Short mmCIF file of C-alpha atoms in Angstrom, two decimals:
data_model
loop_
_atom_site.label_atom_id
_atom_site.label_comp_id
_atom_site.label_asym_id
_atom_site.label_seq_id
_atom_site.Cartn_x
_atom_site.Cartn_y
_atom_site.Cartn_z
CA UNK A 1 23.58 6.57 10.61
CA UNK A 2 22.70 9.51 8.56
CA UNK A 3 20.03 9.36 5.84
CA UNK A 4 18.71 12.47 3.98
CA UNK A 5 14.94 12.93 3.90
CA UNK A 6 14.90 12.39 0.10
CA UNK A 7 16.62 9.02 0.54
CA UNK A 8 13.64 7.60 2.70
CA UNK A 9 10.28 6.54 1.31
CA UNK A 10 7.03 5.65 2.78
CA UNK A 11 4.80 2.56 2.10
CA UNK A 12 1.66 1.07 3.46
CA UNK A 13 1.60 -2.28 5.19
CA UNK A 14 2.11 -4.99 2.63
CA UNK A 15 3.40 -2.51 -0.08
CA UNK A 16 7.01 -2.20 0.85
CA UNK A 17 9.90 -4.17 2.14
CA UNK A 18 9.17 -3.84 5.82
CA UNK A 19 10.69 -0.76 7.28
CA UNK A 20 10.06 1.04 10.43
CA UNK A 21 6.32 1.32 11.35
CA UNK A 22 4.95 4.71 12.45
CA UNK A 23 2.24 7.34 12.22
CA UNK A 24 2.26 10.37 9.99
CA UNK A 25 2.40 13.41 12.28
CA UNK A 26 3.14 16.13 9.67
CA UNK A 27 2.34 16.74 6.00
CA UNK A 28 3.33 19.85 3.95
CA UNK A 29 3.02 20.22 0.30
CA UNK A 30 5.84 22.47 -1.13
CA UNK A 31 5.43 22.97 -4.92
CA UNK A 32 6.32 19.60 -6.63
CA UNK A 33 7.54 18.15 -3.22
CA UNK A 34 5.82 16.82 -0.10
CA UNK A 35 7.32 16.80 3.30
CA UNK A 36 6.25 14.24 5.94
CA UNK A 37 7.17 13.54 9.39
CA UNK A 38 6.55 9.96 10.85
CA UNK A 39 6.76 9.23 14.42
CA UNK A 40 7.84 5.59 15.38
CA UNK A 41 6.63 3.56 18.33
CA UNK A 42 9.90 4.59 20.17
CA UNK A 43 9.05 8.29 19.58
CA UNK A 44 11.75 8.83 16.92
CA UNK A 45 10.68 11.38 14.34
CA UNK A 46 11.71 10.73 10.72
CA UNK A 47 11.45 13.31 8.05
CA UNK A 48 10.75 12.15 4.49
CA UNK A 49 10.67 14.33 1.27
CA UNK A 50 9.06 12.93 -1.85
CA UNK A 51 7.98 14.12 -5.34
CA UNK A 52 4.28 14.83 -5.45
CA UNK A 53 2.31 12.83 -8.03
CA UNK A 54 -0.38 14.95 -9.72
CA UNK A 55 -1.58 16.70 -6.62
CA UNK A 56 -2.00 13.42 -4.69
CA UNK A 57 -1.49 13.24 -0.99
CA UNK A 58 -0.75 9.55 -0.59
CA UNK A 59 -0.66 9.78 3.21
CA UNK A 60 -2.49 12.09 5.64
CA UNK A 61 -2.19 13.00 9.23
CA UNK A 62 -2.72 10.04 11.46
CA UNK A 63 -2.06 7.46 8.65
CA UNK A 64 -0.01 4.44 9.50
CA UNK A 65 3.10 4.18 7.32
CA UNK A 66 6.36 2.25 7.06
CA UNK A 67 9.54 4.10 6.45
CA UNK A 68 12.13 2.48 4.40
CA UNK A 69 15.43 3.31 2.74
CA UNK A 70 14.91 4.30 -0.96
CA UNK A 71 18.54 3.53 -1.62
CA UNK A 72 20.77 1.91 1.03
CA UNK A 73 23.88 3.13 -0.84
CA UNK A 74 22.74 6.72 -0.02
CA UNK A 75 23.35 6.13 3.86
CA UNK A 76 26.37 7.40 5.79
CA UNK A 77 27.60 5.90 8.99
CA UNK A 78 29.65 7.93 11.34
CA UNK A 79 31.61 6.76 14.32
CA UNK A 80 30.13 7.54 17.71
#
């Protein structure tokens, strides 16, 4: 399964549709974008890119987050 970082989104507990729980391990503002890395309980690291809203950093290092698909249609499945 391949998902581009911009096709993932982060939510706090109770705000999203479930997703994979993890901890924010990397945050980098890049102009109008924010790059995040979230490490799951199984040590999988997921990269997320989102548009920044008015200089807000919705998640900081060490914050708990749930990673969800922003659009399930944007996923690609490759045979192993």
